[in-house]
Tab-separated table of C-alpha atoms in Angstrom:
chain	number	residue	atom	x	y	z
A	13	UNK	CA	144.235	170.195	65.966
A	14	UNK	CA	146.667	167.283	66.311
A	15	UNK	CA	150.172	167.753	64.951
A	16	UNK	CA	149.679	164.972	62.419
A	17	UNK	CA	146.744	166.926	60.969
A	18	UNK	CA	148.877	169.958	60.165
A	19	UNK	CA	150.936	170.751	57.126
A	20	UNK	CA	153.020	173.806	56.521
A	21	UNK	CA	151.996	175.790	53.448
A	22	UNK	CA	153.763	178.382	51.381
A	23	UNK	CA	152.777	181.129	53.821
A	24	UNK	CA	154.226	179.185	56.786
A	25	UNK	CA	150.835	178.737	58.470
A	26	UNK	CA	149.142	175.457	59.366
A	27	UNK	CA	146.521	174.182	56.944
A	28	UNK	CA	144.192	171.225	57.130
A	29	UNK	CA	145.232	168.374	54.885
A	30	UNK	CA	142.433	168.551	52.321
A	31	UNK	CA	144.497	169.173	49.195
A	32	UNK	CA	144.529	166.794	46.294
A	33	UNK	CA	148.189	165.926	46.828
A	34	UNK	CA	147.777	165.248	50.510
A	35	UNK	CA	144.768	163.038	49.838
A	36	UNK	CA	146.951	161.055	47.440
A	37	UNK	CA	149.729	160.945	50.039
A	38	UNK	CA	147.331	159.631	52.681
A	39	UNK	CA	146.068	157.020	50.245
A	40	UNK	CA	149.616	155.731	49.806
A	41	UNK	CA	150.013	155.778	53.574
A	42	UNK	CA	146.843	153.708	54.067
A	43	UNK	CA	147.853	151.209	51.416
A	44	UNK	CA	151.248	150.774	53.052
A	45	UNK	CA	149.657	150.188	56.461
A	46	UNK	CA	147.356	147.528	54.913
A	47	UNK	CA	144.482	147.298	57.371
A	48	UNK	CA	142.972	144.251	55.624
A	49	UNK	CA	143.037	140.777	57.142
A	50	UNK	CA	146.483	139.284	56.654
A	51	UNK	CA	147.075	135.678	55.662
A	52	UNK	CA	149.159	133.432	57.892
A	53	UNK	CA	152.878	134.078	57.613
A	54	UNK	CA	155.820	131.841	58.477
A	55	UNK	CA	158.603	134.061	59.772
A	56	UNK	CA	162.034	133.130	61.101
A	57	UNK	CA	164.599	135.450	62.676
A	58	UNK	CA	168.227	134.528	61.939
A	59	UNK	CA	170.946	136.236	63.994
A	60	UNK	CA	174.686	135.731	64.408
A	61	UNK	CA	175.871	133.921	67.551
A	62	UNK	CA	178.497	136.627	68.078
A	63	UNK	CA	176.364	139.544	69.354
A	64	UNK	CA	179.112	142.040	68.453
A	65	UNK	CA	178.429	141.314	64.754
A	66	UNK	CA	175.329	141.630	62.584
A	67	UNK	CA	174.053	141.217	59.016
A	68	UNK	CA	174.002	145.005	58.455
A	69	UNK	CA	177.285	145.098	56.525
A	70	UNK	CA	176.600	141.944	54.482
A	71	UNK	CA	176.041	142.219	50.751
A	72	UNK	CA	172.342	141.702	49.876
A	73	UNK	CA	173.370	139.625	46.851
A	74	UNK	CA	175.571	137.373	48.989
A	75	UNK	CA	172.823	137.034	51.615
A	76	UNK	CA	170.228	136.128	48.981
A	77	UNK	CA	172.461	133.381	47.570
A	78	UNK	CA	173.112	131.946	51.040
A	79	UNK	CA	169.410	131.915	51.959
A	80	UNK	CA	168.463	130.288	48.645
A	81	UNK	CA	171.193	127.683	49.125
A	82	UNK	CA	169.806	126.720	52.543
A	83	UNK	CA	166.056	127.074	51.965
A	84	UNK	CA	165.338	127.537	48.286
A	85	UNK	CA	162.971	130.299	47.185
A	86	UNK	CA	161.370	132.278	50.047
A	87	UNK	CA	158.633	134.940	50.103
A	88	UNK	CA	160.997	137.713	51.185
A	89	UNK	CA	163.966	138.456	53.436
A	90	UNK	CA	165.000	141.714	55.091
A	91	UNK	CA	167.450	143.045	57.660
A	92	UNK	CA	165.978	144.148	60.979
A	93	UNK	CA	166.909	147.178	63.084
A	94	UNK	CA	168.881	144.932	65.462
A	95	UNK	CA	171.029	143.537	62.628
A	96	UNK	CA	169.252	140.174	62.383
A	97	UNK	CA	167.783	138.662	59.216
A	98	UNK	CA	163.992	138.243	58.961
A	99	UNK	CA	163.003	135.504	56.516
A	100	UNK	CA	159.362	134.951	55.544
A	101	UNK	CA	159.030	131.347	54.437
A	102	UNK	CA	156.632	129.892	51.868
A	103	UNK	CA	155.059	127.353	54.221
A	104	UNK	CA	155.373	125.725	57.631
A	105	UNK	CA	157.659	122.985	56.299
A	106	UNK	CA	160.174	125.548	55.046
A	107	UNK	CA	159.893	127.419	58.356
A	108	UNK	CA	160.746	124.238	60.287
A	109	UNK	CA	163.755	123.724	58.008
A	110	UNK	CA	164.894	127.324	58.563
A	111	UNK	CA	164.807	126.989	62.354
A	112	UNK	CA	167.329	124.135	62.124
A	113	UNK	CA	169.962	126.241	60.304
A	114	UNK	CA	173.174	126.549	62.360
A	115	UNK	CA	175.477	128.145	59.771
A	116	UNK	CA	174.879	130.829	57.153
A	117	UNK	CA	177.661	132.109	54.933
A	118	UNK	CA	180.219	130.282	57.079
A	119	UNK	CA	179.056	132.040	60.277
A	120	UNK	CA	177.402	130.405	63.285
A	121	UNK	CA	173.781	131.540	63.605
A	122	UNK	CA	170.752	130.964	65.804
A	123	UNK	CA	167.201	130.875	64.458
A	124	UNK	CA	163.882	131.486	66.197
A	125	UNK	CA	160.332	131.529	64.901
A	126	UNK	CA	158.962	135.058	64.590
A	127	UNK	CA	155.534	135.983	65.844
A	128	UNK	CA	153.172	138.512	64.323
A	129	UNK	CA	151.998	140.211	67.490
A	130	UNK	CA	154.089	143.049	68.834
A	131	UNK	CA	156.603	142.204	71.538
A	132	UNK	CA	156.224	143.822	74.941
A	133	UNK	CA	159.736	144.913	75.862
A	134	UNK	CA	161.148	147.076	78.614
A	135	UNK	CA	164.492	147.965	80.176
A	136	UNK	CA	165.655	147.723	83.775
A	137	UNK	CA	168.881	149.346	84.971
A	138	UNK	CA	171.301	148.527	87.762
A	139	UNK	CA	171.958	144.837	87.050
A	140	UNK	CA	175.666	143.955	87.614
A	141	UNK	CA	177.464	142.863	84.441
A	142	UNK	CA	178.469	139.528	85.982
A	143	UNK	CA	174.857	138.615	86.794
A	144	UNK	CA	173.589	135.530	84.949
A	145	UNK	CA	170.655	136.405	82.684
A	146	UNK	CA	169.199	132.902	83.067
A	147	UNK	CA	169.267	133.315	86.842
A	148	UNK	CA	167.746	136.764	86.457
A	149	UNK	CA	164.753	135.397	84.528
A	150	UNK	CA	164.288	132.584	87.041
A	151	UNK	CA	164.181	135.005	89.986
A	152	UNK	CA	161.694	137.529	88.553
A	153	UNK	CA	158.574	136.803	90.543
A	154	UNK	CA	155.721	139.110	89.580
A	155	UNK	CA	155.662	138.771	85.757
A	156	UNK	CA	156.558	136.245	83.071
A	157	UNK	CA	159.737	137.021	81.129
A	158	UNK	CA	160.505	135.191	77.882
A	159	UNK	CA	163.972	136.587	77.201
A	160	UNK	CA	166.633	138.820	78.718
A	161	UNK	CA	169.391	140.555	76.783
A	162	UNK	CA	172.260	142.633	78.128
A	163	UNK	CA	172.397	146.021	76.384
A	164	UNK	CA	175.766	147.207	75.097
A	165	UNK	CA	177.488	150.568	75.331
A	166	UNK	CA	180.513	151.917	73.495
A	167	UNK	CA	183.331	153.659	75.348
A	168	UNK	CA	186.512	154.817	73.619
A	169	UNK	CA	185.500	152.779	70.583
A	170	UNK	CA	185.194	149.561	72.630
A	171	UNK	CA	181.830	147.770	72.873
A	172	UNK	CA	181.119	146.581	76.422
A	173	UNK	CA	178.266	145.376	78.617
A	174	UNK	CA	176.154	148.000	80.383
A	175	UNK	CA	174.146	147.802	83.610
A	176	UNK	CA	170.886	147.786	81.613
A	177	UNK	CA	168.994	144.642	80.618
A	178	UNK	CA	166.296	144.404	77.932
A	179	UNK	CA	163.424	142.144	79.018
A	180	UNK	CA	160.869	140.584	76.656
A	181	UNK	CA	157.674	139.987	78.624
A	182	UNK	CA	155.051	137.320	78.024
A	183	UNK	CA	152.403	139.886	78.932
A	184	UNK	CA	149.870	142.053	77.101
A	185	UNK	CA	151.007	145.269	78.807
A	186	UNK	CA	154.350	146.587	80.014
A	187	UNK	CA	154.656	146.222	83.817
A	188	UNK	CA	155.702	149.262	85.845
A	189	UNK	CA	158.085	147.261	88.058
A	190	UNK	CA	159.724	143.861	88.249
A	191	UNK	CA	160.673	142.185	91.510
A	192	UNK	CA	163.947	140.267	91.683
A	193	UNK	CA	164.132	138.655	95.089
A	194	UNK	CA	163.168	141.349	97.589
A	195	UNK	CA	164.310	144.231	95.340
A	196	UNK	CA	162.164	146.110	92.829
A	197	UNK	CA	163.306	147.711	89.573
A	198	UNK	CA	161.431	150.311	87.533
A	199	UNK	CA	160.692	149.268	83.948
A	200	UNK	CA	161.022	151.879	81.224
A	201	UNK	CA	159.789	151.554	77.673
A	202	UNK	CA	162.403	150.201	75.281
A	203	UNK	CA	163.052	152.621	72.425
A	204	UNK	CA	164.977	150.912	69.590
A	205	UNK	CA	168.119	152.737	68.499
A	206	UNK	CA	167.541	155.025	65.537
A	207	UNK	CA	168.647	154.008	62.087
A	208	UNK	CA	170.741	157.160	61.924
A	209	UNK	CA	174.028	157.085	63.822
A	210	UNK	CA	174.321	159.885	66.411
A	211	UNK	CA	178.098	160.148	66.026
A	212	UNK	CA	178.652	160.013	62.268
A	213	UNK	CA	175.410	161.423	60.890
A	214	UNK	CA	173.938	160.091	57.662
A	215	UNK	CA	170.929	161.521	55.875
A	216	UNK	CA	168.792	160.589	52.911
A	217	UNK	CA	165.915	162.003	50.919
A	218	UNK	CA	163.839	160.153	48.360
A	219	UNK	CA	161.376	160.967	45.590
A	220	UNK	CA	159.084	157.890	45.533
A	221	UNK	CA	157.270	158.939	42.346
A	222	UNK	CA	160.560	159.076	40.407
A	223	UNK	CA	162.211	156.175	42.280
A	224	UNK	CA	165.071	158.513	43.203
A	225	UNK	CA	167.153	158.322	46.374
A	226	UNK	CA	170.089	160.472	47.533
A	227	UNK	CA	171.964	159.551	50.693
A	228	UNK	CA	175.081	161.122	52.177
A	229	UNK	CA	177.316	160.908	55.203
A	230	UNK	CA	177.781	164.175	57.091
A	231	UNK	CA	180.455	165.392	59.508
A	232	UNK	CA	180.852	163.426	62.726
A	233	UNK	CA	179.187	164.427	66.017
A	234	UNK	CA	176.435	166.557	64.489
A	235	UNK	CA	173.117	166.844	66.313
A	236	UNK	CA	170.157	164.907	64.879
A	237	UNK	CA	168.310	168.226	64.484
A	238	UNK	CA	171.125	169.483	62.234
A	239	UNK	CA	170.996	166.330	60.111
A	240	UNK	CA	167.221	166.684	59.677
A	241	UNK	CA	167.602	170.281	58.467
A	242	UNK	CA	170.375	169.260	56.068
A	243	UNK	CA	168.154	166.504	54.607
A	244	UNK	CA	165.435	169.103	53.882
A	245	UNK	CA	168.095	171.374	52.400
A	246	UNK	CA	169.241	168.561	50.076
A	247	UNK	CA	165.645	167.971	48.956
A	248	UNK	CA	165.214	171.654	48.055
A	249	UNK	CA	168.572	171.684	46.239
A	250	UNK	CA	167.523	168.711	44.137
A	251	UNK	CA	164.198	170.401	43.374
A	252	UNK	CA	165.972	173.570	42.228
A	253	UNK	CA	167.961	171.600	39.654
A	254	UNK	CA	164.882	169.876	38.156
A	255	UNK	CA	162.707	172.147	36.008
A	256	UNK	CA	160.328	169.279	35.233
A	257	UNK	CA	158.933	169.696	38.763
A	258	UNK	CA	158.001	173.341	38.081
A	259	UNK	CA	154.267	174.168	38.465
A	260	UNK	CA	153.706	170.840	40.224
A	261	UNK	CA	152.601	170.410	43.832
A	262	UNK	CA	155.633	169.196	45.803
A	263	UNK	CA	155.366	168.016	49.411
A	264	UNK	CA	158.544	167.518	51.440
A	265	UNK	CA	157.719	165.088	54.254
A	266	UNK	CA	159.827	164.859	57.412
A	267	UNK	CA	159.433	163.093	60.754
A	268	UNK	CA	161.297	165.902	62.560
A	269	UNK	CA	158.693	168.194	64.121
A	270	UNK	CA	161.451	170.437	65.546
A	271	UNK	CA	162.963	171.043	62.092
A	272	UNK	CA	159.563	171.844	60.561
A	273	UNK	CA	158.663	174.105	63.476
A	274	UNK	CA	161.886	176.066	62.909
A	275	UNK	CA	160.960	176.489	59.235
A	276	UNK	CA	157.454	177.633	60.155
A	277	UNK	CA	158.718	180.141	62.746
A	278	UNK	CA	161.763	181.156	60.633
A	279	UNK	CA	163.884	180.821	63.755
A	280	UNK	CA	166.382	178.343	65.165
A	281	UNK	CA	168.271	178.636	68.436
A	282	UNK	CA	171.225	176.571	67.201
A	283	UNK	CA	171.304	176.329	63.372
A	284	UNK	CA	170.183	179.651	61.918
A	285	UNK	CA	172.871	179.233	59.235
A	286	UNK	CA	171.258	176.142	57.686
A	287	UNK	CA	167.738	177.447	58.293
A	288	UNK	CA	168.560	180.650	56.389
A	289	UNK	CA	169.708	178.576	53.404
A	290	UNK	CA	166.464	176.567	53.512
A	291	UNK	CA	164.220	179.645	53.707
A	292	UNK	CA	166.107	181.456	50.956
A	293	UNK	CA	166.025	178.417	48.687
A	294	UNK	CA	162.318	177.790	49.337
A	295	UNK	CA	161.528	181.437	48.567
A	296	UNK	CA	163.503	181.276	45.312
A	297	UNK	CA	161.688	178.095	44.256
A	298	UNK	CA	158.239	179.539	44.966
A	299	UNK	CA	159.033	182.689	42.976
A	300	UNK	CA	160.196	180.487	40.093
A	301	UNK	CA	156.817	178.724	39.950
A	302	UNK	CA	157.444	175.721	42.205
A	303	UNK	CA	154.668	174.831	44.663
A	304	UNK	CA	156.473	173.676	47.812
A	305	UNK	CA	154.831	172.548	51.052
A	306	UNK	CA	156.163	170.776	54.128
A	307	UNK	CA	154.419	167.863	55.838
A	308	UNK	CA	155.092	166.258	59.214
A	309	UNK	CA	154.678	162.468	59.358
A	310	UNK	CA	155.152	160.175	62.378
A	311	UNK	CA	158.275	158.029	62.235
A	312	UNK	CA	158.311	154.260	61.675
A	313	UNK	CA	154.603	153.664	61.047
A	314	UNK	CA	154.845	152.564	57.426
A	315	UNK	CA	154.714	155.836	55.448
A	316	UNK	CA	156.349	154.840	52.165
A	317	UNK	CA	158.605	157.834	51.488
A	318	UNK	CA	159.705	158.197	55.101
A	319	UNK	CA	160.518	154.497	55.450
A	320	UNK	CA	162.528	154.621	52.216
A	321	UNK	CA	164.496	157.626	53.500
A	322	UNK	CA	165.333	155.738	56.700
A	323	UNK	CA	166.332	152.708	54.658
A	324	UNK	CA	168.780	154.688	52.516
A	325	UNK	CA	170.116	156.552	55.555
A	326	UNK	CA	170.960	153.125	56.934
A	327	UNK	CA	172.682	152.150	53.686
A	328	UNK	CA	174.782	155.312	54.003
A	329	UNK	CA	176.135	153.826	57.232
A	330	UNK	CA	178.423	151.732	55.028
A	331	UNK	CA	180.210	154.831	53.779
A	332	UNK	CA	183.637	155.417	55.312
A	333	UNK	CA	184.221	158.900	53.923
A	334	UNK	CA	182.337	162.111	54.657
A	335	UNK	CA	180.339	163.325	51.625
A	336	UNK	CA	179.298	166.737	52.949
A	337	UNK	CA	181.292	168.652	55.541
A	338	UNK	CA	178.994	170.630	57.858
A	339	UNK	CA	180.502	172.991	60.427
A	340	UNK	CA	179.501	172.349	64.026
A	341	UNK	CA	177.387	174.835	65.942
A	342	UNK	CA	178.464	176.195	69.340
A	343	UNK	CA	176.036	173.851	71.094
A	344	UNK	CA	177.443	170.841	69.211
A	345	UNK	CA	181.026	171.845	70.050
A	346	UNK	CA	180.048	172.106	73.732
A	347	UNK	CA	178.451	168.643	73.578
A	348	UNK	CA	181.611	167.173	72.034
A	349	UNK	CA	183.789	168.764	74.736
A	350	UNK	CA	181.482	167.535	77.513
A	351	UNK	CA	181.507	164.015	76.066
A	352	UNK	CA	185.326	163.998	75.872
A	353	UNK	CA	185.620	165.274	79.458
A	354	UNK	CA	183.132	162.678	80.716
A	355	UNK	CA	185.030	159.935	78.880
A	356	UNK	CA	188.354	161.043	80.382
A	357	UNK	CA	186.766	161.300	83.835
A	358	UNK	CA	185.362	157.770	83.451
A	359	UNK	CA	188.813	156.447	82.474
A	360	UNK	CA	190.441	158.023	85.531
A	361	UNK	CA	187.679	156.642	87.749
A	362	UNK	CA	188.040	153.109	86.365
A	363	UNK	CA	191.862	153.020	86.503
A	364	UNK	CA	192.510	155.116	89.607
A	365	UNK	CA	193.983	153.523	92.753
A	366	UNK	CA	191.697	155.341	95.204
A	367	UNK	CA	187.974	155.255	95.908
A	368	UNK	CA	187.617	151.567	95.043
A	369	UNK	CA	184.932	151.047	97.672
A	370	UNK	CA	182.726	153.723	96.088
A	371	UNK	CA	183.604	152.401	92.614
A	372	UNK	CA	182.119	149.014	93.550
A	373	UNK	CA	178.856	150.830	94.362
A	374	UNK	CA	178.888	153.499	91.638
A	375	UNK	CA	180.979	152.396	88.608
A	376	UNK	CA	179.593	155.134	86.336
A	377	UNK	CA	180.646	158.760	86.880
A	378	UNK	CA	177.854	161.283	87.263
A	379	UNK	CA	177.354	164.873	88.343
A	380	UNK	CA	173.983	163.970	89.840
A	381	UNK	CA	174.102	163.706	93.638
A	382	UNK	CA	170.986	162.450	95.389
A	383	UNK	CA	170.052	164.399	98.518
A	384	UNK	CA	167.509	162.763	100.798
A	385	UNK	CA	166.606	163.110	104.453
A	386	UNK	CA	168.297	165.183	107.135
A	387	UNK	CA	171.940	166.225	107.319
A	388	UNK	CA	172.625	163.459	109.842
A	389	UNK	CA	171.198	160.868	107.436
A	390	UNK	CA	173.264	162.318	104.590
A	391	UNK	CA	176.432	162.028	106.710
A	392	UNK	CA	175.678	158.357	107.398
A	393	UNK	CA	175.041	157.621	103.702
A	394	UNK	CA	178.200	159.483	102.627
A	395	UNK	CA	180.327	157.501	105.094
A	396	UNK	CA	178.817	154.227	103.891
A	397	UNK	CA	179.541	155.140	100.254
A	398	UNK	CA	183.170	156.016	101.042
A	399	UNK	CA	183.677	153.012	103.328
A	400	UNK	CA	184.436	155.105	106.432
A	401	UNK	CA	182.104	153.513	108.958
A	402	UNK	CA	182.346	151.485	112.135
A	403	UNK	CA	181.676	148.230	110.326
A	404	UNK	CA	183.859	145.135	110.198
A	405	UNK	CA	185.738	146.130	107.026
A	406	UNK	CA	186.740	149.538	108.425
A	407	UNK	CA	187.602	148.148	111.864
A	408	UNK	CA	189.844	145.518	110.264
A	409	UNK	CA	191.555	148.167	108.113
A	410	UNK	CA	192.272	150.273	111.209
A	411	UNK	CA	193.217	147.157	113.228
A	412	UNK	CA	190.572	147.854	115.801
A	413	UNK	CA	188.906	145.269	117.972
A	414	UNK	CA	185.172	145.185	118.361
């Protein structure tokens, strides 16, 4: 049986989703997905010219006023995962007007017409940061590329360009490779960054029936698995304080299969402390007459409650202070230490006076060392990487004549 066809009952075992509540839940799911024929829409994406900024931190009231000032009444507007603004216009005339907007709220913006079909996007790695993206698109020979965008990375709190480039293909399927000149690059599937920040974790749980949402910021540098368990813990805590839910069927839905598996098995390799609280609280609720079940749902496919939880977790990103302090596990402490060491190592490698020839080839530090071929071939490759070879640059350094 597929994972999406399982739910975890009071006895911890998998059951088929035939209950009245689950049927109702699936009905909501189907309505949200809306499989009926959709009428034509007129969408426009508005993004800030400065890629380091986004609309995420903007007030929704302020944004609404600015959009109405430029376009009048629109069908709807929402913030996208990338920080852009998606505006659905009333008609084609309003869409044409929206595309011509150059300023919104005093900020320079660019506008493009949105399309309904899903974009085919992939990532290639190893493109130098000084490489022109326009030239890159022009020199890709085997497939059509509509757009290229340099992906960012954050080091020591500073946002900088990475060696990875996001390509938007004018193709029906994602190609396995792209050819730039005589070189080939593997294309991997682009996975959008999660709504939840991996450094300063935020969580949320919602009760759609009661239009209730609770969202909190947790301690920094917690694992996503920990945050998922804490969100379930919060949901149970809220349930315990609400007697009106007694003797009613309650389903706690989560998109974390690892968290639900830990609850089912009553075992966690890293967070037995939080899991024990969850199991104890669930047991207390069941004894008190609450009917509690757990349901796994796929992420980002339109399930109402899950999408609302992600939405409020994103809103919690605006919080500067920690609401709930969660102690780190040993594994999380090790990850923090490793990240700090890697960051320090990268700083020394970037600022050090030696090894500049290898730095030009391998700017990112890594413990991974590729071993290919015979020992003799490895010696040749090692000398080339370090710049100790009988080539012109080395001969000139040693003042040798050919």
